[in-house]
JSON list of C-alpha atoms in Angstrom, two decimals:
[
{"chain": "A", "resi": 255, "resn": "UNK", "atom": "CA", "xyz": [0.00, 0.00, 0.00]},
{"chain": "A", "resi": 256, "resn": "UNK", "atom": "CA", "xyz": [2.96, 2.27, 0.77]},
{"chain": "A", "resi": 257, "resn": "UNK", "atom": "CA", "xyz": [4.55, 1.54, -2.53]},
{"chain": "A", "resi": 258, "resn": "UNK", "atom": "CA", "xyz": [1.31, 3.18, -3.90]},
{"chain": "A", "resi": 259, "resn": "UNK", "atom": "CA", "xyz": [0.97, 5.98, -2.19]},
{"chain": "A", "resi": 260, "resn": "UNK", "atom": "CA", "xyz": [4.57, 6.75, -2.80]},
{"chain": "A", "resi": 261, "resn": "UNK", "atom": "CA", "xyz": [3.90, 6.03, -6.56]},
{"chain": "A", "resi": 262, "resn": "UNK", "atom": "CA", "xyz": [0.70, 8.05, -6.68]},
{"chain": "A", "resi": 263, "resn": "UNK", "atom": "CA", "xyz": [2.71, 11.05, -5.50]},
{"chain": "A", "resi": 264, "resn": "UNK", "atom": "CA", "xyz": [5.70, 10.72, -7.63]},
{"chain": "A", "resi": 265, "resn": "UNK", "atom": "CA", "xyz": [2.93, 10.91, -10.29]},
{"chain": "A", "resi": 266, "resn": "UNK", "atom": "CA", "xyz": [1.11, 14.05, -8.88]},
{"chain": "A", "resi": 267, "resn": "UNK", "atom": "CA", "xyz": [4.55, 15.88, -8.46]},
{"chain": "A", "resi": 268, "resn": "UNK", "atom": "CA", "xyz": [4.98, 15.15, -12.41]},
{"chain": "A", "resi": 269, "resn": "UNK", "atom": "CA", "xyz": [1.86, 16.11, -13.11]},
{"chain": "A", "resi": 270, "resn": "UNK", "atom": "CA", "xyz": [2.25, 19.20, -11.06]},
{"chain": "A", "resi": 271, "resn": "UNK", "atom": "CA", "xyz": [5.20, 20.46, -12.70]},
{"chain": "A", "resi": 272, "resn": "UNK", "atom": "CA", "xyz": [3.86, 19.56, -16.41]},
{"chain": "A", "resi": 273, "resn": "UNK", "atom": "CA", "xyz": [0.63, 21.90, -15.29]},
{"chain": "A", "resi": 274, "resn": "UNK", "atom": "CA", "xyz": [2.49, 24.67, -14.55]},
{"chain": "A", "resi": 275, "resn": "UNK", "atom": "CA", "xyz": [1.88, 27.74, -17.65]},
{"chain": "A", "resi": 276, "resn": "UNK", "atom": "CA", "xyz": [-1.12, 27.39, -17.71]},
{"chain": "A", "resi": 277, "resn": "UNK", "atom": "CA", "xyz": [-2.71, 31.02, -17.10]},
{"chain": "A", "resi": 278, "resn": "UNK", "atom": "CA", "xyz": [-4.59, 31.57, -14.10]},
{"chain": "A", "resi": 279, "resn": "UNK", "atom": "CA", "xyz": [-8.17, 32.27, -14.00]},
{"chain": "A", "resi": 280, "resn": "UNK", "atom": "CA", "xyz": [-9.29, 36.31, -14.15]},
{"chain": "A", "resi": 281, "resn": "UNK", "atom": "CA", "xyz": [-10.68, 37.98, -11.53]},
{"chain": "A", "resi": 282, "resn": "UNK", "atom": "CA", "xyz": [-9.66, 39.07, -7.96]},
{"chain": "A", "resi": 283, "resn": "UNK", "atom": "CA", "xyz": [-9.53, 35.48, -7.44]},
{"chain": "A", "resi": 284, "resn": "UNK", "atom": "CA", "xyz": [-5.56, 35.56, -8.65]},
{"chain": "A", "resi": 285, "resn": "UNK", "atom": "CA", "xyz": [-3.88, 37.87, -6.65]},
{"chain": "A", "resi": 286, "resn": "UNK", "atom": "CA", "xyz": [-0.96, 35.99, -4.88]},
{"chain": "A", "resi": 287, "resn": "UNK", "atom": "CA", "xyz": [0.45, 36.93, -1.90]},
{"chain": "A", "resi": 288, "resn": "UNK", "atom": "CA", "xyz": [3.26, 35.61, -2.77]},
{"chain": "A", "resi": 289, "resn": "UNK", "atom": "CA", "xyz": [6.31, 38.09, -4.73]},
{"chain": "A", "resi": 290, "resn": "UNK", "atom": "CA", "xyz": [7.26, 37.51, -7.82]},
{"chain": "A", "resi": 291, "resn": "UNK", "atom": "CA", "xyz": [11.17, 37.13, -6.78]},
{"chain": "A", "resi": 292, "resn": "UNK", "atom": "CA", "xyz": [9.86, 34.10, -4.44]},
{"chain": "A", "resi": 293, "resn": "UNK", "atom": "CA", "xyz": [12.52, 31.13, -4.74]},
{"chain": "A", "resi": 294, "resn": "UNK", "atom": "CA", "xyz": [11.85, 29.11, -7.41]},
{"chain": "A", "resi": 295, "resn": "UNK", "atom": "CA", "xyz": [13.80, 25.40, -7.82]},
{"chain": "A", "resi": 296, "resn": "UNK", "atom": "CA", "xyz": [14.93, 24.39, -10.72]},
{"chain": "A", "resi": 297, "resn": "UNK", "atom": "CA", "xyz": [11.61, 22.64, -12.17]},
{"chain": "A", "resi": 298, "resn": "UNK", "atom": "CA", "xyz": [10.15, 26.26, -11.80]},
{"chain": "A", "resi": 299, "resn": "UNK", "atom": "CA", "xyz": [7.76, 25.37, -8.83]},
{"chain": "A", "resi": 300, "resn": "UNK", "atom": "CA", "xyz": [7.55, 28.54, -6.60]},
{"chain": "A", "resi": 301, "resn": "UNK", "atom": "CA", "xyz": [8.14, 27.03, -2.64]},
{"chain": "A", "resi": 302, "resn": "UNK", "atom": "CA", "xyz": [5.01, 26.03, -1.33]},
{"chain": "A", "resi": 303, "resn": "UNK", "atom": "CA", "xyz": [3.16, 26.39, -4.51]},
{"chain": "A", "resi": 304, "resn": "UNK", "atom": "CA", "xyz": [-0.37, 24.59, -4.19]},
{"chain": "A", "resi": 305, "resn": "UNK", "atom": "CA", "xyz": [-0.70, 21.05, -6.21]},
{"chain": "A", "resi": 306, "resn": "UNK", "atom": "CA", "xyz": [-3.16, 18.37, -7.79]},
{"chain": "A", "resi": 307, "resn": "UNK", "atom": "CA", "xyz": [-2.88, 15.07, -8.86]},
{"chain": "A", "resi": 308, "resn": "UNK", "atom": "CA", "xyz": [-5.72, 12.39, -9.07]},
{"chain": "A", "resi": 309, "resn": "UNK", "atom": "CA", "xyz": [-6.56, 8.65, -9.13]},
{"chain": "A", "resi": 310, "resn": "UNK", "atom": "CA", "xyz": [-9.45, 6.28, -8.69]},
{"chain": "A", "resi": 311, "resn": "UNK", "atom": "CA", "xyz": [-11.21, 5.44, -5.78]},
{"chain": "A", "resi": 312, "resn": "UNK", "atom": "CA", "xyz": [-14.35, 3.80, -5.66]},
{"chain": "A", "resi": 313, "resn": "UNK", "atom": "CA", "xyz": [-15.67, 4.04, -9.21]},
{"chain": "A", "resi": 314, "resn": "UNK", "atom": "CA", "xyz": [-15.12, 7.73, -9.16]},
{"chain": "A", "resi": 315, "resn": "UNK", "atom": "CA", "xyz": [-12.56, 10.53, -9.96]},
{"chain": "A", "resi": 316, "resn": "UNK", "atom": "CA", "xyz": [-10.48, 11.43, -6.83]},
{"chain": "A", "resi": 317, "resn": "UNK", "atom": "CA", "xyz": [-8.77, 14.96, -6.73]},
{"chain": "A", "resi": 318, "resn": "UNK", "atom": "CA", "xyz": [-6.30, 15.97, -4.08]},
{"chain": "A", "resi": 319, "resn": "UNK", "atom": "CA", "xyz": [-3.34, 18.11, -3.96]},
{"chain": "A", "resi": 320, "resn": "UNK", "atom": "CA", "xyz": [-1.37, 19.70, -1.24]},
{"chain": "A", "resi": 321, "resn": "UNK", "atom": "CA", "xyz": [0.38, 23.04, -0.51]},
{"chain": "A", "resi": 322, "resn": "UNK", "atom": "CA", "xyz": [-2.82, 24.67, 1.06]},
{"chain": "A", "resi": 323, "resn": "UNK", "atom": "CA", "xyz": [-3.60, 26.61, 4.18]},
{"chain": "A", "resi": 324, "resn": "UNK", "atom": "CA", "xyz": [-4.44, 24.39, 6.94]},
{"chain": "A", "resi": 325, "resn": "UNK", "atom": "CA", "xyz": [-7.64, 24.43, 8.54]},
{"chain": "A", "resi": 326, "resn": "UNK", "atom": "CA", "xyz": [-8.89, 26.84, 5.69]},
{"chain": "A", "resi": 327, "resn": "UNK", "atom": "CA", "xyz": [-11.52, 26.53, 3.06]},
{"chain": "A", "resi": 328, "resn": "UNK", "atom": "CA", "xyz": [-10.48, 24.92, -0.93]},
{"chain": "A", "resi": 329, "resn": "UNK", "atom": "CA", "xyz": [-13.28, 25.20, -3.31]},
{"chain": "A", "resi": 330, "resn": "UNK", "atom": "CA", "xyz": [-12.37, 22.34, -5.83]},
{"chain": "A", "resi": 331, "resn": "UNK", "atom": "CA", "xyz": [-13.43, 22.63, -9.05]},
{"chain": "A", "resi": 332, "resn": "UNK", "atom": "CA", "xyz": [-13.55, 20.32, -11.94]},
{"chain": "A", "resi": 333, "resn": "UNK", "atom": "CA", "xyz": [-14.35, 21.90, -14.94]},
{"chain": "A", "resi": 334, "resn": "UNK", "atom": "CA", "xyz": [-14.74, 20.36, -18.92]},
{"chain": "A", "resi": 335, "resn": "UNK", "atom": "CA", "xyz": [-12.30, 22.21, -21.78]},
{"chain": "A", "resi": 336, "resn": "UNK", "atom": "CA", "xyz": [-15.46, 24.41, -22.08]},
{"chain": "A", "resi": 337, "resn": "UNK", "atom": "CA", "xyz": [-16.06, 25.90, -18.84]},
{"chain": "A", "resi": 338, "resn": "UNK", "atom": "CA", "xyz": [-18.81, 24.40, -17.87]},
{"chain": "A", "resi": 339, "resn": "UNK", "atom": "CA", "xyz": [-18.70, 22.60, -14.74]},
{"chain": "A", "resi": 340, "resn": "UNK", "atom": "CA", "xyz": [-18.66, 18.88, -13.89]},
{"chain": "A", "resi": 341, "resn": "UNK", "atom": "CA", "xyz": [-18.06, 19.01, -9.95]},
{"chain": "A", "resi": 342, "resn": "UNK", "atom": "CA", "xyz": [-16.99, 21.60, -7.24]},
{"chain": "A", "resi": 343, "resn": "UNK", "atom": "CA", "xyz": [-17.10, 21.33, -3.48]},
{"chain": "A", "resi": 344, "resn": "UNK", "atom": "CA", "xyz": [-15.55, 23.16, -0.78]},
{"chain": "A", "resi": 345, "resn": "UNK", "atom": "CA", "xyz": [-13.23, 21.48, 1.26]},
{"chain": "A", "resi": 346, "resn": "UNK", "atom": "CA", "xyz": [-11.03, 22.05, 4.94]},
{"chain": "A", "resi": 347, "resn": "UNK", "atom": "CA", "xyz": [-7.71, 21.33, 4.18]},
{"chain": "A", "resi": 348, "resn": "UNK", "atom": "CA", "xyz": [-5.78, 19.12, 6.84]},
{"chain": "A", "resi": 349, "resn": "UNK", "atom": "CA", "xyz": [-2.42, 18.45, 7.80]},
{"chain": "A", "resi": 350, "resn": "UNK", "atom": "CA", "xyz": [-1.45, 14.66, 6.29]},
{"chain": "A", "resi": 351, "resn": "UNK", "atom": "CA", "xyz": [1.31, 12.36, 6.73]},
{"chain": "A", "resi": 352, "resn": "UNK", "atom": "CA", "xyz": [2.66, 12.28, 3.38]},
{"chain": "A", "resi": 353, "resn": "UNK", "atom": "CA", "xyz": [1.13, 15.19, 1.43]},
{"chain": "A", "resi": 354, "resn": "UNK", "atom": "CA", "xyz": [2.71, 18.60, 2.90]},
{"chain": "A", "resi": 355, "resn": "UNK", "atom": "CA", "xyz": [0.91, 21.28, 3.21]},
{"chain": "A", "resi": 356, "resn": "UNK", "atom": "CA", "xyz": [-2.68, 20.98, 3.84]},
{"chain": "A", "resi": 357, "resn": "UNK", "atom": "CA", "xyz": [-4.28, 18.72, 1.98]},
{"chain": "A", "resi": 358, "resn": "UNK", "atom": "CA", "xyz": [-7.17, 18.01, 0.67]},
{"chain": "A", "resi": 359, "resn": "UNK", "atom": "CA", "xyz": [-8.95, 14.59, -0.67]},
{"chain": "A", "resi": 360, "resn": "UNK", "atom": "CA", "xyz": [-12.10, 14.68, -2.47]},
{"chain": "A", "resi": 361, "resn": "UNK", "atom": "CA", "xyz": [-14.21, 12.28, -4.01]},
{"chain": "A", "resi": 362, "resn": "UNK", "atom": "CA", "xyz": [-15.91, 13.32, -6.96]},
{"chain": "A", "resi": 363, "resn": "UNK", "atom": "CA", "xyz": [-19.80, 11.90, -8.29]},
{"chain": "A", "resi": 364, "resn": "UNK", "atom": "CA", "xyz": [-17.72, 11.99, -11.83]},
{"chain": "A", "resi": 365, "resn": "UNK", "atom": "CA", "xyz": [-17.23, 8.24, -12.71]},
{"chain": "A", "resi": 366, "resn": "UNK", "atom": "CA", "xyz": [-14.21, 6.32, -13.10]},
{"chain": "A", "resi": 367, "resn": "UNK", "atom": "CA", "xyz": [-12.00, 5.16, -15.12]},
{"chain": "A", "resi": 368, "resn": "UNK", "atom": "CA", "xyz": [-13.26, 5.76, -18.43]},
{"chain": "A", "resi": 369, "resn": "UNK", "atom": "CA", "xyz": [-11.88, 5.86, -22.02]},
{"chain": "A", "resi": 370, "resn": "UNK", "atom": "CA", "xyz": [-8.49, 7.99, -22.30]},
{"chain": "A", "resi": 371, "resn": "UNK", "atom": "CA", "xyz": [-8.31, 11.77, -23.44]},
{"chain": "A", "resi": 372, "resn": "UNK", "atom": "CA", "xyz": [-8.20, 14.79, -21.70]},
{"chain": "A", "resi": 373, "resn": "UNK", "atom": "CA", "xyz": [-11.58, 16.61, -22.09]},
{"chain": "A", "resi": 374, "resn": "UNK", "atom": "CA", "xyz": [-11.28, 18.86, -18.62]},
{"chain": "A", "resi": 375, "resn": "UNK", "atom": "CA", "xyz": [-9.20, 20.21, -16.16]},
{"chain": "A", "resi": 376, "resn": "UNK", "atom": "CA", "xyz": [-9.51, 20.14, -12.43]},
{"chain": "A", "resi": 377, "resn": "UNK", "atom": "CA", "xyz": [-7.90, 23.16, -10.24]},
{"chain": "A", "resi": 378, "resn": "UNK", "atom": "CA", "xyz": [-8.53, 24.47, -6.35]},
{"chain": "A", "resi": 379, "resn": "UNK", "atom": "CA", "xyz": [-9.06, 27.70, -4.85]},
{"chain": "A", "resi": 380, "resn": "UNK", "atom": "CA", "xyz": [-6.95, 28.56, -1.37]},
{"chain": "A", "resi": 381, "resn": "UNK", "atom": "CA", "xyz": [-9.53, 31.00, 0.29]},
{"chain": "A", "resi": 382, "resn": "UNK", "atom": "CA", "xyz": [-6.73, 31.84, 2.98]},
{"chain": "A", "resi": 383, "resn": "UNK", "atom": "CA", "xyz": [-3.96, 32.93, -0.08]},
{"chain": "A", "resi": 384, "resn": "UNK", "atom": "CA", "xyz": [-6.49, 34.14, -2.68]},
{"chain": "A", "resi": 385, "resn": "UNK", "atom": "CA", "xyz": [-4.67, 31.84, -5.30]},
{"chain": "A", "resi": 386, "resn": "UNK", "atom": "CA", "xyz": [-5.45, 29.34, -7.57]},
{"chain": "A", "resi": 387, "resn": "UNK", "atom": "CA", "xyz": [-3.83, 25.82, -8.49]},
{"chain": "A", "resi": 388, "resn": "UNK", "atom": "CA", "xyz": [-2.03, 25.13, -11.92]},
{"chain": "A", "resi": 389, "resn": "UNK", "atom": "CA", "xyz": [-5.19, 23.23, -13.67]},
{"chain": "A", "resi": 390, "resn": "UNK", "atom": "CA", "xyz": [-4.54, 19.39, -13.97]},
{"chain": "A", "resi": 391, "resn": "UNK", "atom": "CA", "xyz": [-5.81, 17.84, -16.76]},
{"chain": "A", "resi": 392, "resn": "UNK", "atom": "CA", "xyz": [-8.58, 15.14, -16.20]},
{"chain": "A", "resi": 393, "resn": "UNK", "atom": "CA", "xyz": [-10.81, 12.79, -17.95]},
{"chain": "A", "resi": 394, "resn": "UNK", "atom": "CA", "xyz": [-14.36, 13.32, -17.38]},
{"chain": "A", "resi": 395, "resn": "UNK", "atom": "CA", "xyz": [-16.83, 10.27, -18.19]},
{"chain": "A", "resi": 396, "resn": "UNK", "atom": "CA", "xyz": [-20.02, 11.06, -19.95]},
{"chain": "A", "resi": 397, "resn": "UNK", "atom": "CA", "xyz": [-23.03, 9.22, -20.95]},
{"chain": "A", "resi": 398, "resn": "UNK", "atom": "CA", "xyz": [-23.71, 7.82, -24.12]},
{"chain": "A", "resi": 399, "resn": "UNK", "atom": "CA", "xyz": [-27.02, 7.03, -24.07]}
]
């Protein structure tokens, strides 16, 4: 189980860094308390920058990500390439054992795993910061019939 975990997160670091560039949302929403000459390592993560990465659980679409304020509201959004939105909850992030930060674990209604391709993006709003995640691109099952 711990080889999993430890997998999952090597994955959601990737991911992290590969969502980076993508521009934020507009709006008040993406002011950043953080300065622009904030240390930077050499992937070009800003310290403490907030992260996604997701998985499977139960049939559904799992979202979580790390690098949050503790104790403070996320609103977790999952969103198709259109805009229009699949899911969104808010969320308390919590101190974990393995994700630093606070974190936050949600289970989505969105089903799971479905056919491959990209067709949305999930991202999370710090309340406490004012900032938003990179986006993470995500697969969002849809009915056929």
């Amino acid at each position: 189980m711990k080889r999993i975990i430890r997998t999952m997160l090597g994955v959601a670091a990737t991911a992290g860094i590969l969502a980076l560039g993508v521009p934020a949302f507009t709006g008040a929403a993406n002011a950043s308390t953080m300065s622009t000459t904030s240390a930077t390592s050499s992937a070009g993560l800003r310290q403490g920058q907030s992260f996604l990465f997701n998985y499977t659980f139960n049939g559904h679409l799992k979202v979580a990500g790390g690098n949050f304020t503790v104790d403070h509201r996320v609103y977790l959004v999952v969103k198709f390439n259109t805009g229009r939105v699949a899911f969104s909850k808010w969320e308390i992030a919590r101190t974990h054992p393995i994700t630093p930060g606070g974190a936050i674990y949600v289970e989505t209604t969105i089903a799971a795993p479905c056919a491959p391709g990209n067709n949305g993006y999930a991202r999370a709003y710090d309340e406490a910061t004012r900032t938003w995640s990179p986006k993470l691109p995500v697969t969002i099952c849809q009915r056929i019939d």
